[in-house]
Amino acid sequence: GKRLRPDELRTIVLLEGDYNQCLKLIFGKRMMRNSEFAPDYPASQFGSKRGSRSIEAVRLKRMSLDMIRLYRKPATIITTDLHSCYDRIVHSVGALSARRNGVQPEPIRMMVDTLQHSENTIRTGFGDSDRAHYSTPERPYHGTGQGSGASPAIWFAITIVLIEALMQEQIGTFLTLAMSLQLIRFPAILFVDDTDFVVTGQSENEDAVSVRLQSQRTLLLWSALLHATGGSLRPEKCRWSLIDFRWKAGKPVYQSTQDAPGSLMAYNSDRRMEIVRRIEPHQDVEILGVLMNAIGTDKGEFERTTKDVESWNERIMQGSMYKQAATTALKSTIYRTVCYRLPATQFSKPQCDHITFKLHCNILSKMGINRRLPNPYRYAPPSHNGLGLMDVRLEQFISHAMELVL
């Protein structure tokens, strides 16, 4: 396979167990509890929050694109990728953000002093390295570490300030509900360090050129805000797409890159400008495990889900297992994979039926059940003498209804 370079590996920091538990208690529990009651608690940050799920961020982006397509408004979609956000947090910024959310100075001083005066070695399969490296006053180490119990909470506290800065600059998505005429506004869609911008015009008269200029301003501001906290964008991993329409024979047609040329640029870790790759509206981009495009089709996600189910079927047929283990394998592995994506998909009835068929075509024999068992007995709950298997179409409808209700 492909050989990875050392800079492509993720650094995991192993801390003393009782010290890390103390960080989880102070920052991960108490500070996050204080943040929940703050008036500036961000609704568009779905990571590191109690009760939030990553699929909610995907669903918000999907619904925003649906409304843009309904109103035929020009917009841009920007998907950004950050360098290791926990490892680049400036200690002064993290400390001030934690104080802002109610943490006393003593726990913050304990964490910063420990990180600045710690002895760092590299653990390998052959033991710990003989050499160690230290932080010095001339070149102090920063970052709270991937693996620290305080890192998610501190990064969450920093993003609260970043989101407020974006709100003050009138950046983000501006949509009006059709029935209530209420204005919906959010600057970005975040899940930890995965940040997506859906940039729209603030008025009905703004065209695609104005929206693209606003998108460039958004990228530059976001890069500057991250740089102030120690973070940095990775322009080579960022993507953007322009949504614009032209009318052809009375029907709206998406503008391609050739029809509406333009580019966006962002700062890298060396504070140099790089061009961000532009993709067509119909091209799929993976957002938190779900393939999505600007025109709202699910062909790419349907093909990938079908491929995942078929790959799982092949592995199941190659081995032997007990009947009870087959049921457990079905409901605890591939079911969870498919169910995670359903709140953000709109598969048609034939597509849902195809996935459902692929799910159960081989596993029923492993469960000791006739493969020609009628569907009512397959999908009925066990309390009604059914197997309680999943119907993808019904599960997709329930997931959509549950997201709207909750």
Short mmCIF file of C-alpha atoms in Angstrom, two decimals:
data_model
loop_
_atom_site.label_atom_id
_atom_site.label_comp_id
_atom_site.label_asym_id
_atom_site.label_seq_id
_atom_site.Cartn_x
_atom_site.Cartn_y
_atom_site.Cartn_z
CA GLY A 1 0.00 0.00 0.00
CA LYS A 2 0.87 3.66 0.08
CA ARG A 3 3.67 4.59 2.47
CA LEU A 4 2.83 7.44 4.83
CA ARG A 5 5.26 10.22 5.62
CA PRO A 6 5.80 11.13 9.29
CA ASP A 7 4.05 14.48 8.79
CA GLU A 8 0.94 12.63 7.56
CA LEU A 9 0.55 10.69 10.82
CA ARG A 10 -1.69 11.97 13.62
CA THR A 11 0.12 12.71 16.87
CA ILE A 12 -1.63 11.20 19.92
CA VAL A 13 -0.53 12.56 23.30
CA LEU A 14 -0.51 10.04 26.16
CA LEU A 15 -0.96 11.82 29.49
CA GLU A 16 -0.95 10.57 33.05
CA GLY A 17 -4.30 8.94 33.78
CA ASP A 18 -5.28 10.85 36.92
CA TYR A 19 -4.11 14.15 35.42
CA ASN A 20 -6.15 13.57 32.27
CA GLN A 21 -9.19 12.60 34.34
CA CYS A 22 -8.85 15.87 36.22
CA LEU A 23 -8.82 17.80 32.92
CA LYS A 24 -11.95 15.97 31.78
CA LEU A 25 -13.74 16.86 35.01
CA ILE A 26 -12.82 20.55 35.04
CA PHE A 27 -12.93 21.41 31.34
CA GLY A 28 -14.95 18.63 29.70
CA LYS A 29 -17.71 18.54 32.33
CA ARG A 30 -17.87 21.71 34.39
CA MET A 31 -16.82 24.23 31.75
CA MET A 32 -19.08 22.71 29.10
CA ARG A 33 -21.97 22.79 31.56
CA ASN A 34 -21.37 26.51 32.07
CA SER A 35 -21.24 27.05 28.31
CA GLU A 36 -24.66 25.47 27.81
CA PHE A 37 -26.31 28.25 29.83
CA ALA A 38 -24.39 31.08 28.16
CA PRO A 39 -26.33 33.39 25.80
CA ASP A 40 -23.68 32.96 23.08
CA TYR A 41 -23.93 29.14 23.04
CA PRO A 42 -23.36 28.38 19.32
CA ALA A 43 -26.09 26.46 17.56
CA SER A 44 -23.98 25.97 14.42
CA GLN A 45 -21.16 24.12 16.24
CA PHE A 46 -22.24 20.47 16.48
CA GLY A 47 -19.01 19.03 17.86
CA SER A 48 -18.02 18.48 21.51
CA LYS A 49 -21.59 19.29 22.65
CA ARG A 50 -23.70 17.04 24.80
CA GLY A 51 -26.56 15.50 22.83
CA SER A 52 -25.38 16.64 19.39
CA ARG A 53 -24.55 14.36 16.47
CA SER A 54 -22.40 14.87 13.42
CA ILE A 55 -25.28 13.95 11.08
CA GLU A 56 -27.14 17.06 12.29
CA ALA A 57 -24.46 19.24 10.68
CA VAL A 58 -24.83 17.30 7.42
CA ARG A 59 -28.61 17.64 7.54
CA LEU A 60 -28.38 21.42 8.09
CA LYS A 61 -26.16 21.77 5.06
CA ARG A 62 -28.49 19.59 2.98
CA MET A 63 -31.54 21.64 3.94
CA SER A 64 -29.70 24.90 3.23
CA LEU A 65 -28.81 23.69 -0.26
CA ASP A 66 -32.42 22.62 -0.82
CA MET A 67 -33.67 26.11 0.04
CA ILE A 68 -31.05 27.74 -2.18
CA ARG A 69 -32.13 25.51 -5.04
CA LEU A 70 -35.78 26.34 -4.34
CA TYR A 71 -35.20 30.11 -4.37
CA ARG A 72 -32.72 29.93 -7.29
CA LYS A 73 -30.30 32.10 -5.32
CA PRO A 74 -26.58 32.36 -6.14
CA ALA A 75 -24.38 30.88 -3.44
CA THR A 76 -21.04 29.22 -2.81
CA ILE A 77 -20.18 26.11 -0.83
CA ILE A 78 -16.77 26.15 0.85
CA THR A 79 -15.42 23.06 2.61
CA THR A 80 -12.34 23.79 4.70
CA ASP A 81 -9.81 21.52 6.33
CA LEU A 82 -7.57 22.51 9.25
CA HIS A 83 -4.19 21.39 10.39
CA SER A 84 -4.27 19.54 13.74
CA CYS A 85 -6.42 22.02 15.63
CA TYR A 86 -5.74 20.69 19.14
CA ASP A 87 -1.97 20.65 18.60
CA ARG A 88 -1.86 24.28 17.42
CA ILE A 89 -3.89 26.04 20.13
CA VAL A 90 -1.96 29.01 21.52
CA HIS A 91 -1.99 28.62 25.30
CA SER A 92 -2.89 32.26 25.99
CA VAL A 93 -5.88 32.05 23.63
CA GLY A 94 -7.04 28.76 25.14
CA ALA A 95 -6.64 30.14 28.66
CA LEU A 96 -8.64 33.30 27.93
CA SER A 97 -11.38 31.29 26.21
CA ALA A 98 -11.62 28.95 29.20
CA ARG A 99 -11.76 31.89 31.62
CA ARG A 100 -14.54 33.36 29.51
CA ASN A 101 -16.56 30.21 30.17
CA GLY A 102 -16.11 30.20 33.92
CA VAL A 103 -12.91 28.24 34.59
CA GLN A 104 -10.86 29.58 37.49
CA PRO A 105 -7.21 30.61 36.97
CA GLU A 106 -5.72 27.79 39.08
CA PRO A 107 -6.82 24.84 36.86
CA ILE A 108 -5.75 26.75 33.75
CA ARG A 109 -2.33 27.47 35.26
CA MET A 110 -2.01 23.82 36.22
CA MET A 111 -2.70 22.67 32.65
CA VAL A 112 -0.46 25.24 30.94
CA ASP A 113 2.46 24.77 33.35
CA THR A 114 2.27 21.01 32.93
CA LEU A 115 2.30 21.24 29.15
CA GLN A 116 5.11 23.82 29.07
CA HIS A 117 7.39 21.91 31.48
CA SER A 118 6.65 18.35 30.39
CA GLU A 119 9.20 15.88 29.06
CA ASN A 120 8.09 14.44 25.72
CA THR A 121 9.21 11.10 24.33
CA ILE A 122 8.01 9.05 21.38
CA ARG A 123 6.40 5.67 22.11
CA THR A 124 6.94 3.02 19.46
CA GLY A 125 6.40 -0.70 19.12
CA PHE A 126 9.91 -1.18 20.47
CA GLY A 127 9.46 1.00 23.56
CA ASP A 128 9.89 4.66 24.42
CA SER A 129 12.61 6.70 22.75
CA ASP A 130 15.80 7.36 24.71
CA ARG A 131 15.85 11.01 23.70
CA ALA A 132 13.29 13.53 24.94
CA HIS A 133 12.38 17.02 23.81
CA TYR A 134 11.29 19.95 25.94
CA SER A 135 9.64 23.32 25.66
CA THR A 136 12.00 26.28 26.10
CA PRO A 137 11.31 29.98 26.79
CA GLU A 138 12.81 30.83 23.41
CA ARG A 139 10.69 28.26 21.55
CA PRO A 140 7.74 27.38 23.78
CA TYR A 141 5.48 24.48 22.88
CA HIS A 142 1.81 25.20 22.32
CA GLY A 143 -1.24 23.03 21.79
CA THR A 144 -3.27 21.07 24.31
CA GLY A 145 -2.66 17.73 22.61
CA GLN A 146 -4.76 15.19 20.75
CA GLY A 147 -5.75 12.88 23.59
CA SER A 148 -6.10 15.45 26.35
CA GLY A 149 -9.43 15.55 28.16
CA ALA A 150 -9.42 19.35 27.96
CA SER A 151 -8.77 19.70 24.22
CA PRO A 152 -12.35 19.32 22.87
CA ALA A 153 -13.77 21.73 25.45
CA ILE A 154 -11.06 24.36 24.93
CA TRP A 155 -11.43 24.22 21.15
CA PHE A 156 -15.20 24.56 21.59
CA ALA A 157 -14.65 27.67 23.74
CA ILE A 158 -12.39 29.13 21.04
CA THR A 159 -14.92 28.48 18.28
CA ILE A 160 -17.53 30.44 20.26
CA VAL A 161 -15.37 33.54 19.83
CA LEU A 162 -14.65 32.76 16.18
CA ILE A 163 -18.36 32.35 15.40
CA GLU A 164 -19.14 35.66 17.09
CA ALA A 165 -16.51 37.36 14.93
CA LEU A 166 -18.10 35.90 11.79
CA MET A 167 -21.54 37.06 12.92
CA GLN A 168 -20.33 40.62 13.47
CA GLU A 169 -18.90 40.71 9.95
CA GLN A 170 -22.27 39.69 8.41
CA ILE A 171 -20.85 36.51 6.90
CA GLY A 172 -22.61 33.24 6.19
CA THR A 173 -26.03 32.01 5.13
CA PHE A 174 -29.09 34.27 4.88
CA LEU A 175 -32.37 32.51 4.09
CA THR A 176 -36.02 33.50 4.55
CA LEU A 177 -38.67 30.93 5.46
CA ALA A 178 -41.51 30.76 2.99
CA MET A 179 -44.45 30.67 5.43
CA SER A 180 -43.29 32.67 8.46
CA LEU A 181 -40.99 35.03 6.49
CA GLN A 182 -38.50 34.60 9.32
CA LEU A 183 -34.84 35.25 8.48
CA ILE A 184 -32.51 32.33 9.18
CA ARG A 185 -28.88 33.29 9.57
CA PHE A 186 -25.84 31.25 10.57
CA PRO A 187 -22.19 31.99 9.79
CA ALA A 188 -20.89 28.45 9.28
CA ILE A 189 -21.58 24.77 9.93
CA LEU A 190 -18.97 23.29 12.24
CA PHE A 191 -18.24 19.88 13.68
CA VAL A 192 -15.09 20.27 15.80
CA ASP A 193 -12.58 21.51 13.18
CA ASP A 194 -14.56 20.53 10.06
CA THR A 195 -16.02 23.82 8.85
CA ASP A 196 -18.37 24.35 5.91
CA PHE A 197 -19.52 27.75 4.66
CA VAL A 198 -22.70 28.20 2.62
CA VAL A 199 -22.32 31.82 1.53
CA THR A 200 -25.39 33.57 0.14
CA GLY A 201 -26.22 37.16 -0.69
CA GLN A 202 -27.73 39.36 2.00
CA SER A 203 -30.32 40.73 -0.41
CA GLU A 204 -32.28 39.44 -3.38
CA ASN A 205 -30.41 41.67 -5.82
CA GLU A 206 -26.92 40.27 -5.29
CA ASP A 207 -25.51 38.31 -8.21
CA ALA A 208 -22.95 35.51 -8.41
CA VAL A 209 -20.00 37.92 -8.71
CA SER A 210 -20.98 39.66 -5.47
CA VAL A 211 -21.41 36.32 -3.70
CA ARG A 212 -17.99 35.13 -4.91
CA LEU A 213 -16.35 38.30 -3.56
CA GLN A 214 -18.14 37.73 -0.26
CA SER A 215 -16.82 34.15 -0.26
CA GLN A 216 -13.26 35.37 -0.79
CA ARG A 217 -13.69 37.74 2.13
CA THR A 218 -15.02 34.86 4.22
CA LEU A 219 -12.01 32.66 3.49
CA LEU A 220 -9.52 35.43 4.27
CA LEU A 221 -11.27 36.33 7.51
CA TRP A 222 -11.50 32.68 8.59
CA SER A 223 -7.79 32.18 7.82
CA ALA A 224 -6.90 35.27 9.86
CA LEU A 225 -9.03 34.19 12.81
CA LEU A 226 -7.49 30.73 12.82
CA HIS A 227 -4.00 32.20 12.57
CA ALA A 228 -4.70 34.35 15.65
CA THR A 229 -5.51 31.21 17.66
CA GLY A 230 -2.52 29.26 16.32
CA GLY A 231 -4.51 27.30 13.74
CA SER A 232 -4.11 27.13 10.00
CA LEU A 233 -6.02 26.07 6.92
CA ARG A 234 -4.84 23.42 4.48
CA PRO A 235 -5.77 24.96 1.11
CA GLU A 236 -4.80 21.79 -0.76
CA LYS A 237 -7.57 19.94 1.12
CA CYS A 238 -10.21 22.69 0.81
CA ARG A 239 -12.90 22.71 -1.89
CA TRP A 240 -15.43 25.22 -3.13
CA SER A 241 -18.27 25.30 -5.63
CA LEU A 242 -20.36 28.10 -7.13
CA ILE A 243 -24.13 27.73 -7.39
CA ASP A 244 -25.63 29.94 -10.06
CA PHE A 245 -28.43 29.49 -12.57
CA ARG A 246 -29.15 30.49 -16.14
CA TRP A 247 -32.48 30.00 -17.84
CA LYS A 248 -32.62 27.77 -20.89
CA ALA A 249 -35.96 27.12 -22.60
CA GLY A 250 -37.75 28.28 -19.46
CA LYS A 251 -35.85 25.92 -17.14
CA PRO A 252 -33.03 26.73 -14.70
CA VAL A 253 -29.64 25.22 -15.55
CA TYR A 254 -26.63 25.19 -13.24
CA GLN A 255 -23.71 27.28 -14.40
CA SER A 256 -20.50 25.32 -14.96
CA THR A 257 -16.96 26.47 -14.28
CA GLN A 258 -16.60 27.53 -17.91
CA ASP A 259 -19.88 29.47 -17.85
CA ALA A 260 -18.99 31.37 -14.65
CA PRO A 261 -15.19 31.41 -14.20
CA GLY A 262 -13.60 32.52 -10.96
CA SER A 263 -11.27 31.39 -8.20
CA LEU A 264 -10.81 31.66 -4.43
CA MET A 265 -7.57 31.82 -2.47
CA ALA A 266 -6.65 31.08 1.14
CA TYR A 267 -3.62 31.38 3.40
CA ASN A 268 -1.61 28.25 4.22
CA SER A 269 0.39 27.58 7.39
CA ASP A 270 3.26 29.73 6.06
CA ARG A 271 0.88 32.66 5.49
CA ARG A 272 1.19 32.31 1.73
CA MET A 273 -1.79 32.48 -0.58
CA GLU A 274 -2.84 29.32 -2.40
CA ILE A 275 -5.64 28.71 -4.87
CA VAL A 276 -8.48 26.60 -3.50
CA ARG A 277 -9.62 23.82 -5.80
CA ARG A 278 -12.98 24.49 -7.43
CA ILE A 279 -15.39 21.67 -8.24
CA GLU A 280 -18.51 21.53 -10.38
CA PRO A 281 -21.94 21.68 -8.70
CA HIS A 282 -22.67 18.06 -9.63
CA GLN A 283 -19.43 16.71 -8.12
CA ASP A 284 -19.72 14.92 -4.79
CA VAL A 285 -17.82 15.96 -1.68
CA GLU A 286 -17.70 13.85 1.48
CA ILE A 287 -19.11 15.77 4.43
CA LEU A 288 -18.71 13.92 7.75
CA GLY A 289 -19.12 10.53 6.12
CA VAL A 290 -21.90 11.46 3.66
CA LEU A 291 -21.40 12.23 -0.04
CA MET A 292 -23.19 15.41 -1.07
CA ASN A 293 -23.31 17.78 -4.03
CA ALA A 294 -24.81 21.19 -4.73
CA ILE A 295 -27.58 19.99 -7.08
CA GLY A 296 -29.14 17.67 -4.49
CA THR A 297 -28.75 14.27 -6.17
CA ASP A 298 -27.91 11.17 -4.15
CA LYS A 299 -26.46 9.05 -6.94
CA GLY A 300 -22.94 9.04 -5.50
CA GLU A 301 -24.10 8.24 -1.97
CA PHE A 302 -26.45 5.52 -3.27
CA GLU A 303 -23.62 3.86 -5.20
CA ARG A 304 -21.28 4.04 -2.21
CA THR A 305 -23.89 2.66 0.20
CA THR A 306 -24.66 -0.18 -2.18
CA LYS A 307 -20.94 -0.92 -2.51
CA ASP A 308 -20.53 -0.94 1.29
CA VAL A 309 -23.43 -3.36 1.67
CA GLU A 310 -22.10 -5.66 -1.06
CA SER A 311 -18.63 -5.64 0.50
CA TRP A 312 -20.15 -6.53 3.87
CA ASN A 313 -22.12 -9.36 2.23
CA GLU A 314 -18.93 -10.80 0.74
CA ARG A 315 -17.20 -10.86 4.11
CA ILE A 316 -20.24 -12.47 5.74
CA MET A 317 -20.43 -15.25 3.14
CA GLN A 318 -16.72 -16.07 3.44
CA GLY A 319 -16.96 -17.04 7.11
CA SER A 320 -19.12 -19.22 9.30
CA MET A 321 -21.08 -18.05 12.33
CA TYR A 322 -23.86 -19.03 14.66
CA LYS A 323 -27.43 -17.91 13.91
CA GLN A 324 -27.48 -15.54 16.87
CA ALA A 325 -24.14 -14.06 15.80
CA ALA A 326 -25.51 -13.39 12.31
CA THR A 327 -28.37 -11.33 13.73
CA THR A 328 -25.97 -9.40 15.96
CA ALA A 329 -23.60 -8.77 13.04
CA LEU A 330 -26.44 -7.43 10.90
CA LYS A 331 -27.85 -5.03 13.47
CA SER A 332 -24.58 -3.82 15.02
CA THR A 333 -22.47 -3.25 11.89
CA ILE A 334 -24.01 -2.59 8.49
CA TYR A 335 -27.36 -1.40 9.89
CA ARG A 336 -25.56 1.34 11.82
CA THR A 337 -23.58 2.38 8.74
CA VAL A 338 -26.72 2.75 6.62
CA CYS A 339 -28.85 4.36 9.34
CA TYR A 340 -26.24 7.04 10.04
CA ARG A 341 -26.56 8.43 6.49
CA LEU A 342 -30.34 8.30 6.12
CA PRO A 343 -31.23 11.65 7.83
CA ALA A 344 -29.22 13.47 5.13
CA THR A 345 -30.32 11.44 2.08
CA GLN A 346 -33.37 11.40 -0.15
CA PHE A 347 -33.20 7.99 -1.75
CA SER A 348 -36.08 7.12 -4.07
CA LYS A 349 -38.30 4.08 -3.51
CA PRO A 350 -36.41 1.90 -6.05
CA GLN A 351 -33.10 2.90 -4.47
CA CYS A 352 -34.34 2.10 -0.96
CA ASP A 353 -35.75 -1.23 -2.10
CA HIS A 354 -32.46 -2.10 -3.79
CA ILE A 355 -30.44 -1.37 -0.63
CA THR A 356 -32.92 -3.31 1.49
CA PHE A 357 -32.66 -6.31 -0.84
CA LYS A 358 -28.86 -6.21 -0.76
CA LEU A 359 -28.89 -6.02 3.04
CA HIS A 360 -30.86 -9.24 3.49
CA CYS A 361 -30.11 -11.34 0.40
CA ASN A 362 -27.34 -13.38 2.06
CA ILE A 363 -27.68 -12.87 5.78
CA LEU A 364 -31.08 -14.58 6.03
CA SER A 365 -29.58 -17.97 5.25
CA LYS A 366 -26.92 -17.36 7.91
CA MET A 367 -29.73 -16.62 10.36
CA GLY A 368 -31.40 -19.91 9.45
CA ILE A 369 -34.39 -18.24 7.78
CA ASN A 370 -35.90 -18.92 4.39
CA ARG A 371 -34.79 -16.25 1.91
CA ARG A 372 -38.29 -16.19 0.40
CA LEU A 373 -39.92 -15.13 3.65
CA PRO A 374 -42.63 -12.52 2.87
CA ASN A 375 -41.79 -8.90 3.66
CA PRO A 376 -44.50 -8.41 6.34
CA TYR A 377 -42.82 -11.10 8.45
CA ARG A 378 -39.38 -9.62 7.84
CA TYR A 379 -40.17 -6.08 8.92
CA ALA A 380 -42.76 -6.72 11.64
CA PRO A 381 -41.45 -6.29 15.21
CA PRO A 382 -40.71 -9.41 17.28
CA SER A 383 -43.71 -8.61 19.49
CA HIS A 384 -45.88 -9.34 16.44
CA ASN A 385 -44.01 -12.52 15.45
CA GLY A 386 -41.75 -10.68 12.98
CA LEU A 387 -37.97 -10.54 12.60
CA GLY A 388 -37.68 -6.80 13.20
CA LEU A 389 -35.48 -6.24 10.15
CA MET A 390 -34.98 -2.79 8.66
CA ASP A 391 -36.87 -1.40 5.70
CA VAL A 392 -34.59 1.36 4.38
CA ARG A 393 -37.43 3.40 2.93
CA LEU A 394 -39.38 3.39 6.19
CA GLU A 395 -36.25 4.06 8.23
CA GLN A 396 -35.37 7.04 6.02
CA PHE A 397 -38.86 8.50 6.48
CA ILE A 398 -38.70 8.02 10.25
CA SER A 399 -35.25 9.66 10.44
CA HIS A 400 -36.53 12.68 8.53
CA ALA A 401 -39.60 12.97 10.75
CA MET A 402 -37.59 12.57 13.94
CA GLU A 403 -35.12 15.29 12.92
CA LEU A 404 -37.97 17.71 12.26
CA VAL A 405 -39.75 16.90 15.52
CA LEU A 406 -36.65 17.01 17.71
#
